[in-house]
Coordinates of C-alpha atoms in Angstrom, one line a residue:
M62 CA 96.7 -7.6 83.5
G63 CA 96.3 -6.9 87.2
N64 CA 96.9 -3.9 89.4
A65 CA 98.3 -5.7 92.4
D66 CA 101.3 -3.3 92.6
Y67 CA 99.1 -0.2 92.6
E68 CA 98.1 0.9 96.0
C69 CA 94.6 2.4 95.9
P70 CA 94.3 5.3 98.4
H71 CA 90.6 4.8 99.1
R72 CA 88.4 1.7 98.7
V73 CA 84.7 1.9 97.8
A74 CA 82.8 0.8 100.8
I75 CA 79.8 -1.6 100.4
P76 CA 77.1 -0.4 102.9
P77 CA 75.7 -3.1 105.2
S78 CA 72.5 -4.7 104.2
K79 CA 69.3 -3.6 105.8
P80 CA 66.5 -5.9 106.9
L81 CA 63.7 -6.0 104.3
F82 CA 61.2 -4.3 106.5
K83 CA 63.5 -1.5 107.3
S84 CA 64.4 -1.0 103.6
I85 CA 60.7 -0.8 102.6
Q86 CA 60.0 1.5 105.6
S87 CA 62.8 3.8 104.5
S88 CA 61.7 3.9 100.9
F89 CA 58.1 4.5 101.9
K90 CA 59.2 7.4 104.2
E91 CA 61.3 9.0 101.5
T92 CA 58.5 8.8 98.9
L93 CA 55.5 10.0 101.0
F94 CA 57.1 11.8 104.0
P95 CA 60.1 13.7 102.7
D96 CA 59.3 16.5 105.1
D97 CA 59.2 14.2 108.1
P98 CA 56.0 15.6 109.5
F99 CA 56.1 13.4 112.6
R100 CA 59.4 14.7 114.0
Q101 CA 57.6 17.1 116.2
F102 CA 55.8 14.3 118.0
K103 CA 59.0 12.5 119.0
N104 CA 59.6 12.2 122.8
Q105 CA 56.4 14.1 123.6
P106 CA 53.9 13.1 126.3
L107 CA 50.5 11.8 125.0
A108 CA 48.6 15.1 125.9
K109 CA 51.2 17.1 124.0
K110 CA 51.0 14.8 121.0
F111 CA 47.2 15.3 120.9
V112 CA 47.5 19.1 120.9
L113 CA 50.2 18.9 118.2
G114 CA 48.0 16.6 116.2
L115 CA 45.1 19.1 116.4
Q116 CA 47.4 22.0 115.4
Y117 CA 48.8 20.0 112.5
F118 CA 45.4 19.3 111.0
V119 CA 43.8 22.6 112.1
P120 CA 46.6 25.2 111.7
I121 CA 44.5 28.1 113.1
L122 CA 44.9 26.5 116.5
E123 CA 48.7 26.9 116.2
W124 CA 48.9 30.6 115.2
A125 CA 45.7 32.0 116.8
P126 CA 47.2 32.2 120.3
R127 CA 49.9 34.6 119.0
Y128 CA 47.5 36.7 117.0
T129 CA 47.7 40.5 117.8
F130 CA 45.5 43.5 117.3
E131 CA 48.1 44.9 114.9
F132 CA 47.7 41.8 112.8
F133 CA 43.9 42.3 112.9
K134 CA 44.1 45.9 111.7
A135 CA 46.1 44.7 108.7
D136 CA 43.8 41.8 108.0
L137 CA 40.7 43.9 108.3
I138 CA 41.9 46.3 105.6
A139 CA 43.0 43.4 103.4
G140 CA 39.7 41.5 103.9
I141 CA 37.5 44.5 103.1
T142 CA 39.6 45.1 100.0
I143 CA 39.4 41.6 98.6
A144 CA 35.6 41.5 99.5
S145 CA 35.1 44.4 97.1
L146 CA 36.7 42.2 94.4
A147 CA 35.1 39.0 95.5
V148 CA 31.5 40.2 95.1
P149 CA 31.6 41.2 91.4
Q150 CA 34.0 38.4 90.5
G151 CA 31.8 35.8 92.3
I152 CA 28.7 36.9 90.4
S153 CA 30.7 37.1 87.1
Y154 CA 32.3 33.6 87.4
A155 CA 29.0 32.0 88.4
N156 CA 27.6 33.5 85.2
L157 CA 30.5 32.0 83.3
A158 CA 29.8 28.6 84.8
N159 CA 26.1 29.0 83.7
L160 CA 25.0 28.8 87.3
P161 CA 22.7 31.2 89.3
A162 CA 24.6 34.4 90.1
I163 CA 23.9 34.0 93.8
L164 CA 26.1 30.9 93.9
G165 CA 29.1 33.1 93.3
L166 CA 28.4 35.0 96.5
Y167 CA 27.6 31.8 98.4
S168 CA 31.0 30.4 97.3
S169 CA 32.8 33.4 98.8
F170 CA 31.2 32.9 102.2
V171 CA 31.6 29.3 103.5
P172 CA 34.8 28.0 101.7
P173 CA 36.9 31.0 102.9
L174 CA 35.9 30.2 106.5
V175 CA 36.9 26.6 106.2
Y176 CA 40.2 27.5 104.5
A177 CA 41.0 30.0 107.3
M178 CA 40.9 27.2 109.8
L179 CA 42.7 24.5 107.8
G180 CA 44.9 26.3 105.3
S181 CA 48.7 26.9 105.8
S182 CA 49.0 30.0 103.6
R183 CA 48.8 33.4 105.1
D184 CA 48.2 35.2 101.8
L185 CA 45.9 32.9 99.8
A186 CA 42.5 34.5 99.2
V187 CA 39.8 31.8 98.5
G188 CA 37.1 32.1 95.9
T189 CA 35.7 31.0 92.6
V190 CA 38.1 30.8 89.6
A191 CA 37.4 31.5 86.0
V192 CA 39.1 28.3 84.6
A193 CA 37.2 26.0 86.9
S194 CA 34.0 27.8 86.0
L195 CA 34.7 27.4 82.3
L196 CA 35.5 23.7 82.8
I197 CA 32.2 23.1 84.6
S198 CA 30.3 24.9 81.9
S199 CA 32.2 23.0 79.2
L200 CA 32.1 19.5 80.6
L201 CA 28.7 19.5 82.2
G202 CA 27.1 21.6 79.5
K203 CA 27.7 18.7 77.1
E204 CA 25.6 16.4 79.2
V205 CA 22.8 18.6 80.5
S206 CA 21.7 22.0 79.1
P207 CA 21.8 24.7 81.9
Y208 CA 18.9 26.5 80.1
E209 CA 16.6 23.5 79.4
N210 CA 17.2 21.7 82.7
P211 CA 18.8 24.2 85.1
K212 CA 17.9 22.2 88.3
L213 CA 19.7 19.0 87.1
Y214 CA 22.6 21.1 85.9
F215 CA 22.9 22.8 89.3
Q216 CA 22.8 19.4 91.1
L217 CA 25.5 18.0 88.8
A218 CA 27.7 21.1 89.5
L219 CA 27.3 20.6 93.3
T220 CA 28.1 16.9 92.9
A221 CA 31.2 17.6 90.8
T222 CA 32.3 20.0 93.5
F223 CA 31.8 17.3 96.1
F224 CA 33.9 14.8 94.2
A225 CA 36.6 17.4 93.6
G226 CA 36.8 17.9 97.3
I227 CA 36.9 14.2 98.0
F228 CA 39.7 13.8 95.4
Q229 CA 41.7 16.8 96.8
A230 CA 41.4 15.7 100.4
S231 CA 42.4 12.2 99.5
L232 CA 45.6 13.3 97.8
G233 CA 46.4 15.3 101.0
F234 CA 45.6 12.6 103.5
L235 CA 47.4 9.9 101.4
R236 CA 50.3 12.4 100.8
L237 CA 50.1 11.8 97.0
G238 CA 50.6 15.5 96.2
F239 CA 53.5 14.7 93.9
I240 CA 50.8 13.6 91.3
V241 CA 49.9 17.3 90.9
D242 CA 53.6 18.0 90.2
F243 CA 53.2 16.3 86.8
L244 CA 51.5 19.5 85.8
S245 CA 54.7 21.4 85.1
H246 CA 55.0 25.2 85.0
A247 CA 55.0 25.2 81.2
T248 CA 51.8 23.0 81.2
I249 CA 50.0 25.3 83.6
L250 CA 51.1 28.4 81.7
G251 CA 49.9 27.1 78.4
F252 CA 46.7 25.6 79.7
M253 CA 45.7 28.7 81.7
G254 CA 46.6 31.0 78.8
G255 CA 44.4 29.0 76.5
A256 CA 41.6 28.8 78.9
A257 CA 41.8 32.6 79.5
T258 CA 41.7 33.2 75.7
V259 CA 38.6 31.0 75.4
V260 CA 36.9 32.8 78.3
C261 CA 37.6 36.2 76.8
L262 CA 36.1 35.1 73.5
Q263 CA 33.1 33.7 75.2
Q264 CA 32.4 37.0 76.9
L265 CA 31.6 38.5 73.5
K266 CA 28.2 37.0 74.2
G267 CA 27.7 39.5 77.0
I268 CA 29.5 42.4 75.3
L269 CA 27.3 42.1 72.2
G270 CA 24.1 41.4 74.1
L271 CA 23.6 37.9 72.6
I272 CA 21.0 35.7 74.1
H273 CA 21.8 32.3 72.5
F274 CA 25.3 31.0 72.3
T275 CA 27.3 27.9 71.7
H276 CA 28.3 25.4 74.4
E277 CA 31.6 24.6 72.6
T278 CA 34.8 26.2 73.8
D279 CA 37.0 26.1 70.7
V280 CA 37.7 29.4 69.0
V281 CA 36.2 28.3 65.7
S282 CA 32.8 27.5 67.3
V283 CA 32.8 30.6 69.4
M284 CA 33.6 32.9 66.5
R285 CA 31.0 31.2 64.3
A286 CA 28.4 31.8 67.0
V287 CA 29.4 35.4 67.3
F288 CA 29.5 36.3 63.6
G289 CA 26.5 34.0 62.8
Q290 CA 24.3 36.3 64.8
K291 CA 25.4 39.7 63.6
H292 CA 21.8 40.8 63.2
Q293 CA 21.3 40.3 66.9
W294 CA 24.3 42.5 68.1
R295 CA 23.2 45.3 70.4
W296 CA 25.1 48.5 70.0
E297 CA 24.0 49.8 73.4
S298 CA 25.5 46.7 75.1
A299 CA 28.7 46.9 73.0
V300 CA 29.3 50.6 73.9
L301 CA 28.8 49.9 77.6
G302 CA 31.1 46.9 77.4
V303 CA 33.9 48.9 75.6
C304 CA 33.6 51.7 78.1
F305 CA 33.8 49.6 81.2
L306 CA 36.5 47.3 79.8
S307 CA 38.6 50.4 79.0
F308 CA 38.0 51.7 82.6
L309 CA 39.1 48.4 84.1
L310 CA 42.2 48.1 81.9
L311 CA 43.2 51.7 82.7
T312 CA 42.9 51.2 86.4
K313 CA 45.0 48.0 86.1
Y314 CA 47.7 49.8 84.1
F315 CA 47.8 52.7 86.6
S316 CA 48.1 50.3 89.5
K317 CA 51.0 48.5 87.9
R318 CA 52.8 51.8 87.3
K319 CA 52.1 53.0 90.8
P320 CA 52.0 49.9 93.1
A321 CA 51.0 52.1 96.1
F322 CA 47.6 52.6 94.5
F323 CA 46.9 48.9 94.1
W324 CA 43.5 49.5 95.8
I325 CA 42.3 51.5 92.7
N326 CA 42.5 48.3 90.6
A327 CA 41.0 46.2 93.5
M328 CA 38.0 48.6 93.8
A329 CA 37.5 49.0 90.0
P330 CA 35.3 45.9 89.5
L331 CA 32.9 46.9 92.4
T332 CA 32.9 50.5 91.1
S333 CA 32.0 49.2 87.7
V334 CA 29.1 47.2 89.1
I335 CA 27.8 50.2 91.0
L336 CA 28.1 52.6 88.1
G337 CA 26.6 50.1 85.7
S338 CA 23.7 49.4 88.0
L339 CA 23.0 53.1 88.5
L340 CA 23.2 53.8 84.8
V341 CA 20.7 51.0 83.9
F342 CA 18.4 52.1 86.8
L343 CA 18.3 55.7 85.7
T344 CA 18.0 55.1 81.9
H345 CA 15.9 51.9 82.0
A346 CA 18.5 50.4 79.7
E347 CA 17.1 46.9 80.4
K348 CA 14.2 47.8 78.2
H349 CA 16.6 48.6 75.3
G350 CA 18.5 45.4 75.0
V351 CA 20.9 45.6 78.0
Q352 CA 20.6 42.3 80.0
V353 CA 20.7 42.5 83.8
I354 CA 21.2 40.0 86.6
G355 CA 17.7 40.3 87.9
H356 CA 16.5 39.1 91.3
L357 CA 19.0 37.7 93.8
K358 CA 17.7 35.9 96.9
K359 CA 18.5 37.4 100.3
G360 CA 19.9 35.2 103.0
I361 CA 23.0 33.1 103.6
N362 CA 23.8 29.7 102.0
P363 CA 21.0 27.2 102.2
L364 CA 21.9 23.6 102.8
S365 CA 22.2 21.5 99.6
V366 CA 23.1 18.0 100.8
S367 CA 19.9 16.7 99.4
E368 CA 20.8 18.2 96.0
L369 CA 23.8 16.0 95.5
A370 CA 22.9 13.8 92.5
F371 CA 24.5 10.5 93.5
G372 CA 21.7 8.6 91.7
S373 CA 21.8 10.5 88.5
P374 CA 22.6 8.7 85.2
H375 CA 25.1 11.6 84.6
L376 CA 27.1 10.7 87.8
S377 CA 30.2 9.6 85.8
S378 CA 30.3 13.0 84.1
A379 CA 30.1 14.8 87.4
I380 CA 32.9 12.6 88.8
K381 CA 35.1 13.3 85.8
T382 CA 34.4 17.0 86.0
G383 CA 35.2 17.0 89.7
I384 CA 38.5 15.3 89.2
I385 CA 39.6 17.5 86.4
T386 CA 38.5 20.7 88.1
G387 CA 40.0 19.5 91.4
I388 CA 43.4 18.9 89.8
I389 CA 43.4 22.3 88.1
G390 CA 42.2 24.0 91.3
L391 CA 44.9 22.4 93.3
A392 CA 47.6 23.1 90.7
E393 CA 46.7 26.8 90.6
G394 CA 46.0 27.2 94.3
V395 CA 49.2 25.5 95.6
A396 CA 51.3 27.3 93.0
V397 CA 49.9 30.7 93.9
G398 CA 50.2 30.0 97.6
R399 CA 53.9 28.9 97.3
S400 CA 54.7 31.9 95.1
F401 CA 53.5 34.4 97.7
A402 CA 54.9 32.4 100.6
A403 CA 58.3 32.8 99.0
F404 CA 58.0 36.6 99.1
K405 CA 57.5 36.5 102.8
N406 CA 60.0 33.7 103.4
Y407 CA 57.8 31.1 105.0
H408 CA 56.8 27.6 104.0
I409 CA 53.4 26.2 103.2
D410 CA 52.7 22.4 103.4
G411 CA 51.4 21.2 100.1
N412 CA 49.6 18.2 101.6
K413 CA 47.9 20.5 104.2
E414 CA 46.8 22.7 101.4
M415 CA 45.2 19.8 99.6
I416 CA 43.3 18.7 102.7
A417 CA 42.2 22.3 103.2
F418 CA 41.0 22.7 99.6
G419 CA 39.3 19.3 99.7
M420 CA 37.4 20.0 103.0
M421 CA 36.3 23.5 101.8
N422 CA 34.9 22.1 98.6
I423 CA 33.2 19.2 100.4
A424 CA 31.7 21.8 102.8
G425 CA 30.9 24.1 99.9
S426 CA 29.0 21.4 98.0
C427 CA 26.8 20.9 101.0
T428 CA 26.1 24.6 101.4
S429 CA 25.2 25.6 97.8
C430 CA 28.7 26.5 96.6
Y431 CA 30.5 25.4 93.5
L432 CA 34.2 24.7 93.2
T433 CA 36.6 27.2 94.8
A434 CA 40.4 27.5 94.9
G435 CA 43.0 30.3 95.3
P436 CA 42.8 32.6 92.3
F437 CA 45.9 34.6 91.5
S438 CA 44.2 38.0 91.1
R439 CA 42.4 37.9 94.5
T440 CA 45.5 36.6 96.3
A441 CA 47.6 39.4 94.7
V442 CA 45.2 42.0 96.0
N443 CA 45.2 40.4 99.4
F444 CA 49.0 40.3 99.5
N445 CA 49.4 43.9 98.3
A446 CA 46.8 45.1 100.9
G447 CA 49.1 43.9 103.6
C448 CA 47.4 40.8 105.0
K449 CA 49.1 39.1 107.9
T450 CA 47.2 35.9 108.3
A451 CA 44.2 33.9 106.9
V452 CA 41.9 36.1 109.1
S453 CA 41.6 38.3 105.9
N454 CA 39.5 35.4 104.5
I455 CA 37.3 35.5 107.5
V456 CA 36.8 39.3 107.1
M457 CA 36.0 38.8 103.4
A458 CA 33.5 36.1 104.2
T459 CA 31.9 38.4 106.8
A460 CA 31.6 41.2 104.3
V461 CA 30.0 38.7 101.8
M462 CA 27.6 37.5 104.5
I463 CA 26.5 41.1 105.1
T464 CA 26.0 41.5 101.4
L465 CA 23.9 38.3 101.2
L466 CA 21.8 39.4 104.2
F467 CA 21.1 43.0 103.2
L468 CA 22.5 44.1 99.9
T469 CA 21.6 41.6 97.2
P470 CA 18.5 43.6 96.0
L471 CA 21.0 46.4 94.9
F472 CA 22.5 44.0 92.3
H473 CA 19.1 43.6 90.5
Y474 CA 20.1 46.2 87.8
T475 CA 23.7 45.1 87.4
P476 CA 24.2 44.7 83.6
L477 CA 25.7 41.4 82.4
V478 CA 27.9 43.4 80.1
V479 CA 29.7 44.7 83.1
L480 CA 30.3 41.2 84.4
S481 CA 31.7 40.2 81.0
S482 CA 34.1 43.2 81.1
I483 CA 35.2 42.2 84.6
I484 CA 36.0 38.7 83.4
I485 CA 37.9 39.9 80.3
A486 CA 40.0 42.3 82.3
A487 CA 40.9 39.5 84.8
M488 CA 41.6 37.0 82.1
L489 CA 43.9 39.2 80.1
G490 CA 46.3 39.2 83.0
I491 CA 46.5 35.4 82.9
I492 CA 47.7 35.3 79.2
D493 CA 51.4 35.7 80.1
Y494 CA 53.0 35.9 76.7
E495 CA 56.3 37.2 78.3
A496 CA 56.6 34.0 80.2
A497 CA 56.1 32.0 77.0
I498 CA 58.9 34.0 75.3
H499 CA 61.0 33.3 78.4
L500 CA 60.4 29.6 78.0
W501 CA 61.5 29.8 74.3
T502 CA 64.7 31.5 75.4
I503 CA 65.6 28.9 78.1
D504 CA 64.0 25.6 77.1
K505 CA 62.5 24.9 73.6
F506 CA 60.8 21.7 74.8
D507 CA 59.0 23.5 77.6
F508 CA 57.9 26.1 75.0
V509 CA 56.5 23.2 72.9
V510 CA 54.6 21.9 75.9
C511 CA 53.2 25.3 76.7
M512 CA 52.1 25.9 73.1
G513 CA 50.7 22.4 72.8
A514 CA 48.5 23.0 75.8
Y515 CA 47.5 26.5 74.5
I516 CA 46.6 25.3 71.0
G517 CA 44.8 22.2 72.3
V518 CA 42.6 24.4 74.5
V519 CA 42.0 27.2 72.0
F520 CA 41.4 25.2 68.8
F521 CA 39.9 21.9 70.2
S522 CA 38.6 21.8 73.8
V523 CA 39.7 22.3 77.3
E524 CA 40.0 18.5 77.9
V525 CA 42.1 18.1 74.7
G526 CA 44.4 20.9 75.8
L527 CA 44.9 19.3 79.2
V528 CA 45.5 15.9 77.8
V529 CA 48.0 17.2 75.3
A530 CA 49.9 19.2 77.9
V531 CA 50.1 16.3 80.4
T532 CA 51.1 13.9 77.6
L533 CA 53.9 16.1 76.4
S534 CA 55.2 16.6 80.0
L535 CA 55.1 12.8 80.6
L536 CA 56.8 12.2 77.3
R537 CA 59.6 14.5 78.4
V538 CA 60.0 12.5 81.6
L539 CA 60.1 9.2 79.7
L540 CA 62.6 10.6 77.2
F541 CA 64.9 11.7 80.0
V542 CA 64.7 8.3 81.6
A543 CA 64.9 6.2 78.4
R544 CA 67.5 8.4 76.7
P545 CA 69.9 9.6 79.4
R546 CA 72.9 11.7 78.4
T547 CA 76.4 10.3 78.4
F548 CA 79.5 12.5 78.4
A549 CA 83.1 11.9 77.6
L550 CA 85.2 13.4 80.4
G551 CA 88.7 15.0 80.3
N552 CA 91.1 16.3 82.8
I553 CA 91.0 20.1 83.6
P554 CA 94.7 21.2 83.3
N555 CA 96.6 21.6 86.6
S556 CA 93.9 19.9 88.6
V557 CA 92.5 16.4 89.5
A558 CA 89.0 17.4 88.2
Y559 CA 87.4 15.6 85.3
R560 CA 84.6 17.3 83.4
S561 CA 82.7 17.1 80.2
I562 CA 84.8 17.8 77.2
D563 CA 81.8 19.4 75.5
Q564 CA 81.4 21.9 78.4
Y565 CA 85.1 22.4 79.0
P566 CA 87.0 22.3 75.7
I567 CA 90.3 22.9 77.6
A568 CA 89.8 19.5 79.3
N569 CA 92.5 17.0 78.0
N570 CA 91.9 13.4 77.0
V571 CA 93.8 10.8 78.9
P572 CA 95.9 8.7 76.5
G573 CA 94.7 5.1 76.3
V574 CA 91.7 5.8 78.6
L575 CA 88.1 6.6 77.7
I576 CA 86.2 8.2 80.6
L577 CA 82.4 8.2 80.3
Q578 CA 79.8 9.6 82.7
I579 CA 76.2 8.4 82.8
D580 CA 73.8 11.1 83.8
A581 CA 70.7 9.2 85.1
P582 CA 69.6 6.0 87.0
I583 CA 70.1 2.9 85.0
Y584 CA 66.8 1.1 84.5
F585 CA 65.2 -1.4 82.1
A586 CA 63.9 1.5 80.1
N587 CA 67.4 2.8 79.2
S588 CA 69.7 -0.2 79.6
N589 CA 69.7 -1.2 76.0
Y590 CA 70.2 2.4 74.8
L591 CA 73.1 2.8 77.3
R592 CA 74.8 -0.4 76.1
E593 CA 74.6 0.7 72.5
R594 CA 75.7 4.2 73.3
I595 CA 78.7 3.0 75.3
Q596 CA 79.7 0.7 72.4
R597 CA 79.4 3.6 70.0
W598 CA 81.6 5.8 72.3
I599 CA 84.2 3.0 72.3
Y600 CA 84.1 2.5 68.5
E601 CA 84.3 6.3 67.8
E602 CA 87.2 6.7 70.3
E603 CA 89.1 3.8 68.7
E604 CA 88.6 5.2 65.2
K605 CA 89.8 8.6 66.3
L606 CA 92.9 7.2 68.0
K607 CA 93.7 5.0 65.0
S608 CA 93.4 7.9 62.5
S609 CA 95.6 10.2 64.7
G610 CA 98.2 7.5 65.4
Q611 CA 97.9 7.9 69.2
T612 CA 98.1 5.3 71.9
S613 CA 95.5 2.6 71.4
L614 CA 92.5 2.5 73.8
Q615 CA 93.0 0.1 76.7
Y616 CA 90.7 1.3 79.6
I617 CA 87.1 2.3 79.8
I618 CA 86.2 4.2 83.0
L619 CA 82.5 4.5 83.8
D620 CA 81.8 7.4 86.2
L621 CA 78.7 6.4 88.1
S622 CA 78.6 9.3 90.5
T623 CA 75.3 10.6 89.1
V624 CA 73.7 7.1 88.8
G625 CA 71.4 7.1 91.9
S626 CA 70.0 3.6 91.4
I627 CA 70.2 0.5 89.1
D628 CA 67.9 -2.4 88.5
T629 CA 68.6 -6.0 87.3
S630 CA 68.4 -4.9 83.6
G631 CA 71.0 -2.3 84.3
I632 CA 73.3 -4.8 86.0
S633 CA 72.9 -7.1 83.0
M634 CA 73.8 -4.2 80.8
L635 CA 77.1 -3.6 82.7
E636 CA 77.8 -7.4 82.4
E637 CA 77.4 -7.2 78.7
V638 CA 79.6 -4.1 78.4
K639 CA 82.3 -5.9 80.4
K640 CA 82.1 -9.0 78.1
N641 CA 82.3 -6.8 75.0
S642 CA 85.2 -4.9 76.5
D643 CA 87.0 -8.1 77.4
S644 CA 86.6 -9.4 73.9
K645 CA 88.3 -6.3 72.5
G646 CA 91.1 -6.5 75.0
L647 CA 89.8 -3.5 77.0
K648 CA 89.5 -3.2 80.7
L649 CA 86.3 -1.9 82.3
V650 CA 86.8 0.3 85.4
L651 CA 84.1 1.8 87.6
A652 CA 84.4 5.1 89.5
N653 CA 82.3 6.3 92.5
P654 CA 79.3 4.0 92.5
R655 CA 76.6 5.3 94.9
S656 CA 75.4 3.4 97.9
E657 CA 72.4 1.7 96.3
V658 CA 74.3 0.9 93.2
I659 CA 77.3 -0.7 94.8
K660 CA 75.0 -2.7 97.1
K661 CA 73.2 -4.3 94.2
L662 CA 76.4 -4.9 92.2
D663 CA 77.7 -6.8 95.3
K664 CA 74.6 -8.9 95.6
S665 CA 74.6 -9.7 91.9
K666 CA 78.3 -10.9 92.1
F667 CA 79.2 -8.3 89.5
I668 CA 81.9 -6.9 91.8
E669 CA 83.4 -10.4 92.1
N670 CA 83.3 -10.6 88.3
I671 CA 85.0 -7.3 87.6
G672 CA 87.2 -7.4 90.7
Q673 CA 87.1 -5.1 93.7
E674 CA 90.5 -3.7 92.6
W675 CA 88.8 -2.2 89.5
I676 CA 86.4 0.0 91.4
Y677 CA 87.6 3.4 92.6
L678 CA 86.3 6.2 94.8
T679 CA 87.0 9.0 92.2
V680 CA 87.7 9.3 88.6
A681 CA 91.1 10.8 89.4
E682 CA 92.1 7.6 91.4
A683 CA 90.8 5.4 88.5
V684 CA 92.9 7.3 86.0
A685 CA 95.9 7.2 88.2
A686 CA 95.6 3.4 88.5
C687 CA 95.2 3.1 84.7
N688 CA 98.2 5.3 84.0
F689 CA 100.2 3.2 86.5
M690 CA 99.3 0.0 84.6
L691 CA 100.0 1.6 81.2
H692 CA 103.5 2.7 82.2
S693 CA 104.3 -0.4 84.3
F694 CA 103.3 -3.3 82.1
K695 CA 103.6 -4.4 78.5
P696 CA 100.4 -4.4 76.5
N697 CA 98.2 -7.5 76.8
P698 CA 99.2 -10.0 74.0
A699 CA 95.6 -10.8 73.4
A700 CA 94.9 -7.1 72.9
V701 CA 97.9 -6.7 70.5
E702 CA 96.8 -9.8 68.5
L703 CA 93.3 -8.5 68.3
Q704 CA 94.5 -5.0 67.2
G705 CA 96.7 -6.6 64.5
R706 CA 93.8 -8.5 63.1
E707 CA 91.7 -5.3 63.0
N708 CA 94.5 -3.5 61.2
M709 CA 94.8 -6.3 58.6
V710 CA 91.1 -6.1 58.0

């Protein structure tokens, strides 16, 4: 059969071939530079390019000239507000990481200053984060005891922070930020929820006044450590813990009900620290089993370059801890920054954020700070306080500096139970069960990924939970690539549109024609599956037509409009489908192959094999050509003979 008498209204064009270098350059640009960051440098004099380059890598140089006094007033209020949260949280999270409490304050001084210069978010408030603190405690605590060898543990924590910064900055400079995108929303939700659960359970040590505790993070080990020391529980500490935790939760609830009073929730941790310290000082509760922070050194961050343990036998553990905490810090920080940027309708550059995070952690590791990121709680307070720019981080850092220089002796009597209450109150907000229910409603596989991460963290370890979550996410990507969906299309009545029959039951089948749509690129990973799936579609369609006595199948139309690319295995698959179709007396027709696909089909001589006249711009044109052939010519004798043999069998 031929279709020489059918005049095709539109021919599918084959794009001109590009030189190899240009093709590689284009692919490289689309992969690593989708935002085209160099467009602003085009047609600019050398001096202007230099200024633009500085502004690109140091964003504060771009927006500082436009900074106004009105902005400063807003940033001043926001900075002081988040400083009131940063001080108690910094001390609490350092305690969670089994590091000296003063490091929590150090980490809220230098890193925010670096981020204010290099970061692209106006709202992100920089500081220590609970999950990273837990990871440091969990991963490094297995190698070196923070109680038996605190100096080495401290050095390894700084070294891990240094490598986290190197890793983060490298991702940004090499524009490999898409690696972090493999941590899906469901993965982060489950992982953060599991880590928050573990953190809350571990704070029972502080609430109950226990001195010795397990280094394990799984729920079984933690609960065994809690109930295995019932004779050491301190009721005084437990009463204080319940009271302060209730106070913090009530202020959080009130602030949610009355958003205008967000500052009450923001000030609650510092208020708890002040009240707890006064209570201990006046009642001498430290002599009755209530543990306190003790002495905190005055003065700003000492240099710690010499403390980086590059020659330690535990260096590999520090590197592993740095990479894991670096990834988690990036995933949380960039996600938080993008979320709040969306509220104010501006864009943040993910690669710039990675560079900023990396540089502030490198600088932090050299100035006695451990890993910092952009915690959600602190950023939410900054946003609600009305911050305008990253100057709010500078104000916060200044307030922390004043605290370090003059106020650290006031924290001597701060009870550890208050710090545990602050951590629990902050972590309960991270366990987002409503979001998990939302995942179940929308996408069951995402819910499985979320719960896999949660169960892995809670019942095994933080590392297991992370591995489970990433593995399930990657498995989903592989399943999508290896098992793409195929749809049978039908005609929507009174239109030239062809849509999935499953989605649109009113769509009509075209007699004698099977229209299939492939919903993914065709690669080596899915070519065998697609060949078998297409053959099954053909077999099922023939059986259905035979049982209903309708017109026998004569044409197979493959709609390639959603096939973005194809490799040599995919081309071989199409050649096999054509051979199988020819052997059954069926004609293979292609509709709307994309640019990359038609180019490769032309180079492989497949177009010559199938015939240019059997490739159409739209499904409607392909159907029109098939209908023309069905009504203009007698059936193919070979097809009739083959059909007769099948009927005899």
